[in-house]
Amino acid sequence: MNQMNKPDLKVKIGSLEMKNPVTVASGTFGYGPEYADLVDLNRLGAITVKGICTEPHIGNNTPRTFETHGGMLNAIGLPGPGAQGFIKKYLPFFENYKVPLIVNIWGKTVEDYARVAEIFNDQARISALEVNVSCPNVKEGGALYGTDVNLFRTVVDAVRAKTTKPLIIKLAPNVADIKQFARAAEECGADAVSIMNSYPAMAINIETRKPELANRTGGLSGPAIKPIAIKLVWEAAKAIQIPIIGMGGIYSPEDALEFIIAGASAVAVGTASFTDPSTAVRVIEGMETWMAAKGIGSVAELKGTVQA
Amino acid sequence: MKQENSTILEHRLFHGDYRLLKFSAPSIGPHVQPGQFVHLKIPRFEHAVLRRPFSIFKADTESVSILYKAVGRGTAALATVVEGEPVSLIGPLGTGFPMAGNGKIPLLVAGGYGNAALYLQAAKLPVKGVAFFGGRTADDILCVDEFKALGWDVHIATDDGSLGQKGFVTAALDAWLEEQEAGIRGHGSGENCFQGSEKNSKPQRSCLELFACGPNAMLKAVGDRAIQNGLTAWLSMDRNMACGVGACLTCVIKRKTADGWEWARCCKDGPVFNAEEIIWED
């Protein structure tokens, strides 16, 4: 590839500049250090870490995941070290890396969401916040904030009031009209939306007649959900001006390009990191090669070009 | 920890229904510690998103080997791979077995092919003690000659009595411990260990250290015995895994802490845990 033809992969999420449009989905990449031996973290457009709330949280009982055809269920339940624990235990690790850091946050109450946003607002190493209003596996708050548009607005407003960092809202897929939530996020001052979280789902063992997950239900992720995510991105892109980070079953550069064409500005690799930790880097390289071969100069040029 | 684009060097029936798989692994093999595992992407099993973890049986500078049996969809697919086929490995993963304490006599306890996870430990331990292997039938008792060749005294128990003593492996362990205490029979250094205690006082079992791998019920039984007798036992725990590298928090078990418990990851903090730390459920 001739240097002249190298496509421009840079994207902007609010004031966050990513050198390429590929991050990792929250919850699939730990807090970063776990994959540092296997992946050159600085190659990624950003790292998105596992969801964090104000206080340490214990999460769900086991079994927490279950493999399905072309995907997996998870009901991990957002265990984590809490905001101060994350700052102490994990943030110093990132001083040795220049990759932008997106911290996913969640709360049991609106006040929790606001408080954790406020705590992280003072941390210079954190590049952006992604708000999880759509975890299907936590009884308190979680999914409810993602499926009731009034509660949703309350959370986004509260977080927006406490942070000057780029604010990304991660939307629930199981809503009647994704456009309604995408518009609400935009109106409340979010800088971007992530589409989509895992899809509420269930599997039952026919011998024991018990659910395969201790939490009974979980979130479906992996290639099985990609067409759902593509449709939601396509719909939302027609309704809002702020960028969309598309995710759901991305395994290849082609999958990522499909999200961009549907209307996403950036993408996140999730479950595929379990299958092959180098997926995100492979996606970046493959996108660049494909765009160069087609003479497409930038991600912006490709974004939302679906003929539909 | 490395991801390696490996090639299958050898794939053959090993014993009964158990198969041996040997992979080229020059970036993994030299770094393997006893009790660690590899996370394997099963070739031509495309609808599965997760890798499968396997205890490392043998390792050298160029390769690693595992033992397995087809028990589910993944291992059934694995049984179809052929020599020369490419396969992706991540390893070596996890925290394996520590060395035995100073002056301790090591005892190995394995159920079925759990002894695959103990072979490198058996080779590395400077003092060769006693190994107890259990299984359903003679077909489930593997590697006896290999452990004997390393200098281990091997005791066998099968559920149906088709090899060794009839019953659970823990019964064989109990019988041996009782014989030692009664002074009926001594194993080389084990005998010294027990004789070292004061005459006419209760023999000291604390000179023994246990290393175990096998089904959960067996591990719990070994751990319980160890705790009741004041012994240290190191148990290799098996839980379903997703990422294998400590990120997803799927394979967690409850571990005691000063003020309660915490989740510990079998893939990273384990798979080997001190029996005293484990809070058993189900």
Coordinates of C-alpha atoms in Angstrom, one line a residue:
Chain A
M1 CA 0.0 0.0 0.0
N2 CA 1.3 3.4 -1.1
Q3 CA 1.5 5.9 1.8
M4 CA -0.4 8.4 -0.3
N5 CA -3.4 6.0 -0.5
K6 CA -3.5 5.2 3.2
P7 CA -7.0 5.9 4.4
D8 CA -7.6 8.3 7.3
L9 CA -8.9 6.1 10.1
K10 CA -9.2 8.9 12.6
V11 CA -12.5 9.5 14.3
K12 CA -13.8 11.9 16.9
I13 CA -16.2 11.1 19.7
G14 CA -16.9 14.5 21.2
S15 CA -13.5 15.9 22.0
L16 CA -12.0 12.3 22.1
E17 CA -9.7 11.7 19.2
M18 CA -9.3 8.1 18.2
K19 CA -6.5 7.3 15.7
N20 CA -8.7 4.5 14.4
P21 CA -12.4 3.7 14.9
V22 CA -11.9 0.4 16.8
T23 CA -12.3 0.0 20.6
V24 CA -13.2 -3.0 22.7
A25 CA -16.6 -3.6 24.3
S26 CA -17.0 -3.0 28.0
G27 CA -16.8 -6.3 30.0
T28 CA -14.9 -8.3 27.3
F29 CA -11.5 -6.8 27.9
G30 CA -11.3 -6.6 31.7
Y31 CA -9.6 -3.5 32.9
G32 CA -6.8 -3.6 30.3
P33 CA -3.8 -5.3 31.9
E34 CA -5.3 -8.8 31.4
Y35 CA -4.7 -8.6 27.7
A36 CA -1.5 -6.6 27.7
D37 CA 0.7 -9.7 27.0
L38 CA -1.4 -10.7 24.0
V39 CA -2.4 -7.4 22.4
D40 CA -0.5 -4.2 21.7
L41 CA -2.9 -2.0 23.5
N42 CA -1.6 1.2 21.9
R43 CA -2.8 -0.1 18.5
L44 CA -6.4 0.3 19.6
G45 CA -8.5 3.4 18.9
A46 CA -9.4 3.3 22.6
I47 CA -9.8 0.8 25.4
T48 CA -13.2 0.5 27.1
V49 CA -13.0 -1.1 30.5
K50 CA -15.5 -3.1 32.5
G51 CA -18.3 -1.3 34.2
I52 CA -17.6 0.5 37.4
C53 CA -19.9 1.9 40.1
T54 CA -19.1 4.0 43.1
E55 CA -18.6 1.1 45.6
P56 CA -17.0 -2.3 45.1
H57 CA -19.6 -4.8 43.8
I58 CA -19.6 -8.6 44.2
G59 CA -21.6 -9.5 41.0
N60 CA -23.7 -12.6 40.4
N61 CA -23.3 -16.2 41.4
T62 CA -22.0 -18.9 39.1
P63 CA -22.5 -20.1 36.4
R64 CA -22.1 -16.7 34.9
T65 CA -21.7 -17.5 31.2
F66 CA -23.0 -20.1 28.8
E67 CA -21.9 -20.8 25.2
T68 CA -24.7 -20.9 22.6
H69 CA -24.7 -21.4 18.8
G70 CA -22.7 -18.5 17.4
G71 CA -22.7 -16.6 20.7
M72 CA -22.7 -16.7 24.4
L73 CA -24.9 -15.7 27.3
N74 CA -23.4 -13.8 30.2
A75 CA -24.8 -12.7 33.6
I76 CA -21.6 -11.6 35.3
G77 CA -23.5 -9.0 37.3
L78 CA -20.9 -6.2 37.1
P79 CA -18.5 -7.2 39.8
G80 CA -15.8 -4.6 40.3
P81 CA -13.5 -2.7 42.5
G82 CA -15.5 0.5 42.8
A83 CA -14.4 3.9 41.6
Q84 CA -11.6 4.5 44.1
G85 CA -10.5 0.8 43.7
F86 CA -10.2 1.3 40.0
I87 CA -8.3 4.5 40.4
K88 CA -5.8 2.9 42.8
K89 CA -5.5 -0.5 41.3
Y90 CA -5.8 -0.1 37.5
L91 CA -5.4 3.6 36.5
P92 CA -1.6 3.7 37.2
F93 CA -1.1 0.9 34.7
F94 CA -2.3 3.2 31.9
E95 CA 0.5 5.7 32.6
N96 CA 2.7 3.5 30.4
Y97 CA 0.3 3.5 27.5
K98 CA -1.0 6.3 25.3
V99 CA -4.2 4.6 24.2
P100 CA -7.3 6.6 25.1
L101 CA -9.2 5.1 28.0
I102 CA -13.0 4.9 28.1
V103 CA -14.4 4.0 31.5
N104 CA -17.8 2.4 31.5
I105 CA -19.9 3.5 34.6
W106 CA -23.1 2.3 36.1
G107 CA -25.1 2.8 39.3
K108 CA -28.0 1.4 41.3
T109 CA -29.5 4.9 41.6
V110 CA -29.4 8.1 39.6
E111 CA -27.3 9.5 42.5
D112 CA -24.8 6.6 42.0
Y113 CA -24.4 7.4 38.3
A114 CA -23.8 11.1 39.1
R115 CA -21.4 10.3 41.9
V116 CA -19.2 7.9 39.8
A117 CA -19.1 10.4 36.9
E118 CA -18.1 13.1 39.3
I119 CA -15.3 11.0 40.8
F120 CA -13.9 10.1 37.4
N121 CA -14.2 13.7 36.0
D122 CA -11.1 14.6 38.0
Q123 CA -9.0 11.8 36.5
A124 CA -6.9 13.2 33.6
R125 CA -6.0 9.7 32.3
I126 CA -9.6 8.9 31.6
S127 CA -10.5 10.1 28.1
A128 CA -14.3 9.5 28.1
L129 CA -17.1 7.9 30.1
E130 CA -19.5 5.4 28.7
V131 CA -22.7 5.1 30.7
N132 CA -24.2 1.6 31.1
V133 CA -28.0 2.1 31.3
S134 CA -28.6 -1.3 29.8
C135 CA -27.0 -4.1 31.8
P136 CA -29.5 -6.9 31.6
N137 CA -28.1 -8.7 34.6
V138 CA -28.3 -6.3 37.5
K139 CA -31.6 -6.1 39.4
E140 CA -31.1 -2.5 40.7
G141 CA -31.3 0.1 38.0
G142 CA -29.4 -1.4 35.1
A143 CA -31.8 -2.4 32.3
L144 CA -34.7 -0.3 33.7
Y145 CA -32.8 3.0 33.0
G146 CA -32.3 1.8 29.5
T147 CA -35.8 0.9 28.7
D148 CA -37.9 3.7 30.3
V149 CA -37.2 6.9 28.4
N150 CA -38.0 9.2 31.3
L151 CA -35.6 7.4 33.7
F152 CA -33.1 7.3 30.9
R153 CA -33.2 11.1 30.5
T154 CA -32.8 11.5 34.3
V155 CA -29.7 9.4 34.3
V156 CA -28.1 11.1 31.3
D157 CA -28.9 14.5 32.6
A158 CA -27.4 13.7 36.0
V159 CA -24.2 12.3 34.5
R160 CA -23.9 15.1 32.0
A161 CA -24.1 17.6 34.9
K162 CA -21.1 16.0 36.6
T163 CA -18.7 15.5 33.8
T164 CA -17.0 17.6 31.1
K165 CA -15.5 14.5 29.6
P166 CA -16.9 13.1 26.3
L167 CA -20.1 11.2 27.3
I168 CA -21.2 8.0 25.6
I169 CA -24.5 6.4 26.4
K170 CA -24.7 2.6 25.8
L171 CA -28.2 1.8 24.7
A172 CA -30.4 -1.2 25.4
P173 CA -31.4 -3.2 22.3
N174 CA -34.7 -4.4 23.7
V175 CA -36.7 -1.2 23.2
A176 CA -39.7 -0.6 20.9
D177 CA -38.0 2.4 19.2
I178 CA -34.2 2.8 19.4
K179 CA -34.6 6.3 17.8
Q180 CA -36.4 7.6 20.9
F181 CA -33.5 6.7 23.2
A182 CA -30.8 7.9 20.7
R183 CA -32.6 11.2 20.4
A184 CA -33.0 11.5 24.2
A185 CA -29.3 10.9 24.7
E186 CA -28.5 13.6 22.1
E187 CA -31.0 16.1 23.6
C188 CA -29.5 15.5 27.1
G189 CA -26.1 16.5 25.8
A190 CA -24.4 13.1 25.2
D191 CA -21.5 13.1 22.8
A192 CA -22.2 9.7 21.4
V193 CA -24.2 6.5 21.8
S194 CA -23.0 2.9 21.9
I195 CA -25.3 0.5 20.1
M196 CA -25.9 -2.2 21.4
N197 CA -25.6 -3.9 24.7
S198 CA -26.1 -7.7 24.8
Y199 CA -29.7 -8.9 24.2
P200 CA -31.7 -10.3 27.1
A201 CA -31.8 -14.1 26.6
M202 CA -32.0 -17.5 28.3
A203 CA -31.0 -21.1 28.0
I204 CA -32.3 -24.1 29.9
N205 CA -30.7 -27.5 30.5
I206 CA -33.3 -30.1 29.6
E207 CA -31.9 -32.7 31.9
T208 CA -32.0 -30.6 35.1
R209 CA -34.7 -28.3 33.7
K210 CA -32.8 -25.5 35.3
P211 CA -31.5 -22.3 33.6
E212 CA -27.9 -22.6 32.5
L213 CA -27.1 -19.3 34.3
A214 CA -27.3 -18.8 38.0
N215 CA -29.0 -15.4 37.3
R216 CA -31.5 -17.4 35.1
T217 CA -31.3 -14.9 32.3
G218 CA -28.4 -13.1 30.7
G219 CA -27.3 -11.1 27.8
L220 CA -26.6 -12.7 24.4
S221 CA -23.5 -11.6 22.6
G222 CA -21.4 -12.8 19.6
P223 CA -22.1 -13.2 15.9
A224 CA -25.7 -14.3 16.6
I225 CA -26.7 -10.8 17.4
K226 CA -24.8 -8.9 14.7
P227 CA -27.8 -8.4 12.4
I228 CA -29.9 -7.0 15.3
A229 CA -27.1 -4.5 16.0
I230 CA -26.8 -3.5 12.4
K231 CA -30.5 -2.8 12.2
L232 CA -30.5 -0.7 15.4
V233 CA -27.4 1.3 14.2
W234 CA -29.1 1.9 10.8
E235 CA -32.3 3.2 12.5
A236 CA -30.5 5.3 15.1
A237 CA -28.2 6.9 12.5
K238 CA -31.1 8.4 10.7
A239 CA -32.4 10.0 13.9
I240 CA -29.3 11.6 15.4
Q241 CA -26.3 13.7 14.5
I242 CA -23.9 12.5 17.3
P243 CA -21.6 9.6 16.5
I244 CA -22.6 6.0 17.1
I245 CA -20.2 3.3 18.3
G246 CA -21.5 0.1 16.8
M247 CA -21.0 -3.2 18.4
G248 CA -22.5 -6.7 18.5
G249 CA -20.8 -9.8 17.1
I250 CA -17.9 -8.1 15.2
Y251 CA -15.4 -10.8 14.3
S252 CA -13.9 -9.5 11.1
P253 CA -12.9 -6.3 9.3
E254 CA -16.0 -6.9 7.0
D255 CA -18.3 -6.9 10.1
A256 CA -16.8 -3.6 11.2
L257 CA -17.2 -2.1 7.8
E258 CA -20.8 -3.2 7.7
F259 CA -21.4 -1.2 10.9
I260 CA -19.8 1.9 9.5
I261 CA -21.9 1.6 6.3
A262 CA -25.0 1.3 8.5
G263 CA -24.1 4.6 10.1
A264 CA -21.6 3.9 12.9
S265 CA -18.6 6.3 13.3
A266 CA -16.6 3.7 15.3
V267 CA -17.0 0.1 16.4
A268 CA -16.2 -2.1 19.4
V269 CA -15.0 -5.7 19.3
G270 CA -16.5 -7.7 22.2
T271 CA -17.0 -11.5 22.5
A272 CA -14.5 -12.0 19.6
S273 CA -11.7 -11.0 21.9
F274 CA -12.4 -14.2 23.9
T275 CA -12.2 -16.3 20.7
D276 CA -9.1 -14.4 19.5
P277 CA -7.6 -11.6 21.5
S278 CA -6.0 -10.1 18.4
T279 CA -9.3 -9.6 16.7
A280 CA -9.5 -5.8 17.3
V281 CA -6.0 -5.3 15.8
R282 CA -6.9 -7.6 12.9
V283 CA -10.1 -5.5 12.3
I284 CA -8.1 -2.3 12.2
E285 CA -5.6 -3.6 9.7
G286 CA -8.3 -5.2 7.5
M287 CA -10.4 -2.1 7.4
E288 CA -7.5 0.0 6.3
T289 CA -6.6 -2.5 3.6
W290 CA -10.2 -2.7 2.3
M291 CA -10.6 1.1 2.3
A292 CA -7.3 1.6 0.5
A293 CA -8.3 -1.0 -2.1
K294 CA -11.6 0.8 -2.7
G295 CA -10.0 4.2 -2.8
I296 CA -12.0 5.3 0.3
G297 CA -10.1 8.1 1.9
S298 CA -11.6 8.2 5.4
V299 CA -14.1 6.6 7.8
A300 CA -16.3 9.7 7.4
E301 CA -16.5 9.1 3.7
L302 CA -17.8 5.5 4.3
K303 CA -20.1 6.3 7.2
G304 CA -23.8 5.8 6.6
T305 CA -23.5 5.1 2.9
V306 CA -26.0 2.2 3.0
Q307 CA -28.2 2.3 0.0
A308 CA -31.5 1.9 1.8
Chain B
M1 CA 1.5 -15.7 28.2
K2 CA 1.7 -15.9 24.4
Q3 CA -0.7 -16.6 21.6
E4 CA 0.8 -19.1 19.3
N5 CA -0.2 -20.2 15.8
S6 CA 0.6 -23.8 16.4
T7 CA 0.5 -27.0 14.4
I8 CA -0.7 -30.4 15.5
L9 CA 2.4 -32.6 15.7
E10 CA 0.7 -35.7 17.1
H11 CA -2.8 -36.9 17.7
R12 CA -3.4 -40.5 18.8
L13 CA -5.4 -42.7 21.1
F14 CA -3.5 -42.8 24.4
H15 CA -5.3 -45.2 26.7
G16 CA -9.0 -46.3 26.6
D17 CA -11.0 -43.4 25.2
Y18 CA -8.3 -40.9 26.1
R19 CA -6.3 -39.2 23.4
L20 CA -3.0 -37.4 23.3
L21 CA -2.6 -34.2 21.4
K22 CA 0.9 -32.6 20.9
F23 CA 1.3 -29.1 19.5
S24 CA 4.2 -27.2 18.2
A25 CA 4.7 -24.4 20.8
P26 CA 8.2 -22.9 20.9
S27 CA 6.9 -19.7 22.5
I28 CA 4.8 -21.5 25.2
G29 CA 6.6 -24.8 25.9
P30 CA 9.7 -23.4 27.6
H31 CA 7.7 -21.3 30.1
V32 CA 5.3 -23.9 31.4
Q33 CA 5.1 -24.4 35.1
P34 CA 3.4 -27.5 36.6
G35 CA -0.4 -27.2 36.8
Q36 CA -0.7 -24.5 34.1
F37 CA -3.0 -24.8 31.1
V38 CA -3.4 -23.8 27.5
H39 CA -6.5 -22.2 26.0
L40 CA -7.2 -23.8 22.7
K41 CA -9.4 -22.6 19.7
I42 CA -10.8 -25.9 18.4
P43 CA -10.3 -25.9 14.6
R44 CA -13.4 -26.2 12.3
F45 CA -15.7 -25.6 15.2
E46 CA -16.9 -22.2 13.9
H47 CA -20.2 -21.8 15.7
A48 CA -18.4 -21.9 19.1
V49 CA -17.2 -18.5 20.3
L50 CA -15.2 -19.8 23.2
R51 CA -11.8 -21.5 23.5
R52 CA -11.4 -24.6 25.6
P53 CA -8.9 -24.9 28.5
F54 CA -6.7 -28.0 28.8
S55 CA -4.2 -28.9 31.5
I56 CA -0.7 -29.2 30.1
F57 CA 0.4 -32.8 30.4
K58 CA 4.0 -32.5 29.0
A59 CA 6.0 -29.6 27.7
D60 CA 9.5 -29.1 26.3
T61 CA 11.2 -26.2 24.4
E62 CA 9.4 -26.9 21.2
S63 CA 6.0 -28.3 22.2
V64 CA 3.2 -28.9 24.7
S65 CA 0.9 -32.0 25.0
I66 CA -2.5 -32.5 26.5
L67 CA -4.6 -35.5 27.3
Y68 CA -8.4 -35.4 26.7
K69 CA -11.5 -37.5 26.2
A70 CA -14.5 -36.6 24.0
V71 CA -17.1 -35.6 26.6
G72 CA -18.9 -32.7 25.0
R73 CA -19.4 -30.9 21.7
G74 CA -16.0 -29.2 21.8
T75 CA -14.0 -32.3 22.6
A76 CA -15.9 -34.3 20.1
A77 CA -14.9 -31.7 17.5
L78 CA -11.3 -31.8 18.8
A79 CA -11.2 -35.6 18.2
T80 CA -11.5 -34.9 14.4
V81 CA -8.3 -32.8 14.1
V82 CA -5.4 -34.2 12.2
E83 CA -1.6 -34.0 12.4
G84 CA -0.3 -31.0 10.5
E85 CA -3.5 -29.0 11.1
P86 CA -3.1 -25.4 12.3
V87 CA -4.5 -24.5 15.7
S88 CA -4.4 -21.3 17.9
L89 CA -3.1 -21.7 21.4
I90 CA -2.8 -19.2 24.3
G91 CA -0.5 -20.2 27.1
P92 CA 0.9 -21.0 29.5
L93 CA -2.0 -19.7 31.6
G94 CA -2.9 -19.7 35.3
T95 CA -1.1 -20.2 38.6
G96 CA 0.1 -23.8 38.9
F97 CA 1.4 -25.9 41.7
P98 CA 4.0 -24.6 44.2
M99 CA 6.9 -26.8 45.1
A100 CA 6.4 -28.9 48.3
G101 CA 7.5 -27.3 51.5
N102 CA 11.0 -28.2 53.0
G103 CA 11.1 -31.7 54.3
K104 CA 7.6 -32.5 53.1
I105 CA 6.7 -35.8 51.5
P106 CA 4.5 -35.1 48.5
L107 CA 1.3 -37.1 47.9
L108 CA -0.4 -36.9 44.5
V109 CA -4.1 -37.6 44.2
A110 CA -5.8 -37.8 40.8
G111 CA -9.2 -38.8 39.4
G112 CA -9.2 -40.1 35.8
Y113 CA -7.0 -38.0 33.5
G114 CA -6.6 -35.4 36.3
N115 CA -3.1 -36.9 36.6
A116 CA -2.2 -35.2 33.3
A117 CA -2.1 -32.0 35.3
L118 CA 0.2 -33.6 37.9
Y119 CA 2.8 -35.1 35.6
L120 CA 5.1 -32.1 35.3
Q121 CA 4.8 -31.6 39.1
A122 CA 5.7 -35.2 39.7
A123 CA 8.7 -34.7 37.5
K124 CA 9.8 -31.5 39.1
L125 CA 9.4 -32.4 42.8
P126 CA 12.8 -33.3 44.2
V127 CA 11.3 -35.8 46.6
K128 CA 9.2 -38.6 45.0
G129 CA 6.4 -39.6 47.2
V130 CA 3.2 -41.6 46.7
A131 CA 0.6 -41.1 43.9
F132 CA -3.0 -42.2 44.2
F133 CA -4.9 -42.6 41.0
G134 CA -8.6 -43.3 40.9
G135 CA -11.1 -43.9 38.1
R136 CA -14.3 -45.7 37.2
T137 CA -12.6 -48.6 35.5
A138 CA -9.1 -49.7 34.5
D139 CA -9.6 -47.8 31.2
D140 CA -9.7 -44.6 33.3
I141 CA -6.3 -45.2 35.0
L142 CA -3.6 -43.5 32.9
C143 CA 0.1 -42.9 32.9
V144 CA 0.9 -45.4 35.7
D145 CA 4.2 -46.5 34.1
E146 CA 5.2 -42.9 33.5
F147 CA 4.8 -41.9 37.1
K148 CA 6.5 -45.1 38.2
A149 CA 9.4 -44.3 35.9
L150 CA 9.8 -40.9 37.6
G151 CA 10.2 -42.7 40.9
W152 CA 6.7 -42.5 42.4
D153 CA 5.0 -45.2 44.4
V154 CA 1.6 -45.5 42.6
H155 CA -1.6 -46.7 44.3
I156 CA -4.7 -47.4 42.2
A157 CA -8.4 -47.5 43.0
T158 CA -11.3 -48.1 40.6
D159 CA -15.0 -48.0 41.2
D160 CA -15.5 -51.4 39.8
G161 CA -12.3 -53.0 41.1
S162 CA -11.1 -53.8 37.6
L163 CA -7.7 -52.4 38.6
G164 CA -6.2 -51.8 42.0
Q165 CA -8.3 -51.5 45.1
K166 CA -12.1 -51.3 44.7
G167 CA -13.6 -47.9 45.7
F168 CA -12.8 -44.3 45.7
V169 CA -9.2 -43.0 45.4
T170 CA -9.7 -41.2 48.7
A171 CA -10.4 -44.6 50.4
A172 CA -7.0 -45.7 49.1
L173 CA -5.4 -42.6 50.5
D174 CA -7.1 -43.1 53.9
A175 CA -5.9 -46.7 54.0
W176 CA -2.4 -45.7 53.2
L177 CA -2.4 -43.0 55.9
E178 CA -3.7 -45.5 58.4
E179 CA -1.1 -48.1 57.5
Q180 CA 1.6 -45.4 57.8
E181 CA 0.4 -44.5 61.2
A182 CA 0.1 -48.1 62.3
G183 CA 3.6 -48.7 61.0
I184 CA 2.5 -51.7 59.1
R185 CA 4.1 -50.6 55.9
G186 CA 6.4 -47.7 55.1
H187 CA 7.2 -45.9 52.0
G188 CA 10.8 -45.0 52.0
S189 CA 10.9 -41.4 53.1
G190 CA 7.3 -41.5 54.3
E191 CA 8.3 -44.0 56.8
N192 CA 11.1 -41.7 58.1
C193 CA 8.6 -38.9 58.3
F194 CA 6.3 -40.8 60.5
Q195 CA 9.1 -42.4 62.6
G196 CA 10.4 -38.9 63.2
S197 CA 7.6 -38.2 65.6
E198 CA 7.9 -38.9 69.3
K199 CA 7.5 -42.5 70.3
N200 CA 4.1 -43.4 71.7
S201 CA 2.7 -40.1 70.6
K202 CA 0.3 -39.6 67.6
P203 CA 2.3 -39.8 64.3
Q204 CA 2.8 -36.5 62.7
R205 CA 0.8 -36.2 59.4
S206 CA 2.0 -32.7 59.0
C207 CA 5.1 -33.9 57.1
L208 CA 2.8 -34.7 54.2
E209 CA 1.7 -32.2 51.4
L210 CA -1.0 -33.1 48.9
F211 CA -1.4 -32.1 45.3
A212 CA -4.6 -33.1 43.6
C213 CA -6.5 -32.8 40.3
G214 CA -9.8 -34.5 39.4
P215 CA -13.5 -34.2 39.7
N216 CA -15.0 -31.6 42.2
A217 CA -16.3 -34.2 44.6
M218 CA -12.8 -35.8 44.8
L219 CA -11.1 -32.5 45.2
K220 CA -13.4 -31.6 48.0
A221 CA -12.9 -34.9 49.7
V222 CA -9.1 -34.5 49.5
G223 CA -9.3 -30.9 50.8
D224 CA -11.5 -31.9 53.7
R225 CA -9.1 -34.7 54.7
A226 CA -6.2 -32.3 54.5
I227 CA -7.9 -29.7 56.7
Q228 CA -9.0 -32.3 59.2
N229 CA -5.5 -33.6 59.5
G230 CA -3.7 -30.3 59.5
L231 CA -2.1 -31.0 56.1
T232 CA -1.5 -28.6 53.2
A233 CA -3.4 -29.6 50.0
W234 CA -3.1 -27.9 46.7
L235 CA -6.2 -28.5 44.5
S236 CA -6.4 -27.8 40.7
M237 CA -9.9 -26.5 40.3
D238 CA -11.9 -26.9 37.1
R239 CA -14.6 -24.4 36.2
N240 CA -16.1 -23.4 32.8
M241 CA -14.0 -20.6 31.4
A242 CA -14.5 -17.9 28.7
C243 CA -11.5 -15.6 28.3
G244 CA -8.9 -17.7 30.2
V245 CA -6.8 -14.6 31.0
G246 CA -8.7 -13.1 34.0
A247 CA -10.8 -10.6 32.1
C248 CA -14.3 -11.9 32.0
L249 CA -14.8 -13.2 35.5
T250 CA -16.7 -16.3 34.4
C251 CA -14.6 -19.0 36.2
V252 CA -14.7 -17.6 39.7
I253 CA -14.8 -19.5 43.0
K254 CA -15.3 -18.2 46.5
R255 CA -12.0 -17.7 48.3
K256 CA -11.7 -16.9 52.0
T257 CA -10.4 -13.5 53.1
A258 CA -9.7 -12.0 56.5
D259 CA -13.2 -10.6 56.8
G260 CA -15.3 -12.9 54.6
W261 CA -14.8 -14.0 51.0
E262 CA -13.9 -12.8 47.6
W263 CA -14.3 -14.1 44.1
A264 CA -11.0 -15.7 42.8
R265 CA -10.5 -16.5 39.1
C266 CA -9.6 -20.1 38.3
C267 CA -7.9 -19.0 35.1
K268 CA -5.6 -16.4 36.7
D269 CA -5.5 -16.7 40.5
G270 CA -5.8 -20.5 40.0
P271 CA -6.5 -23.1 38.8
V272 CA -4.4 -24.3 41.8
F273 CA -5.7 -23.1 45.2
N274 CA -4.8 -24.1 48.8
A275 CA -7.7 -26.2 50.1
E276 CA -7.9 -24.0 53.1
E277 CA -8.8 -21.0 51.0
I278 CA -11.7 -22.6 49.1
I279 CA -15.3 -22.1 50.1
W280 CA -17.2 -25.0 48.6
E281 CA -20.7 -24.6 47.2
D282 CA -23.2 -27.0 45.7

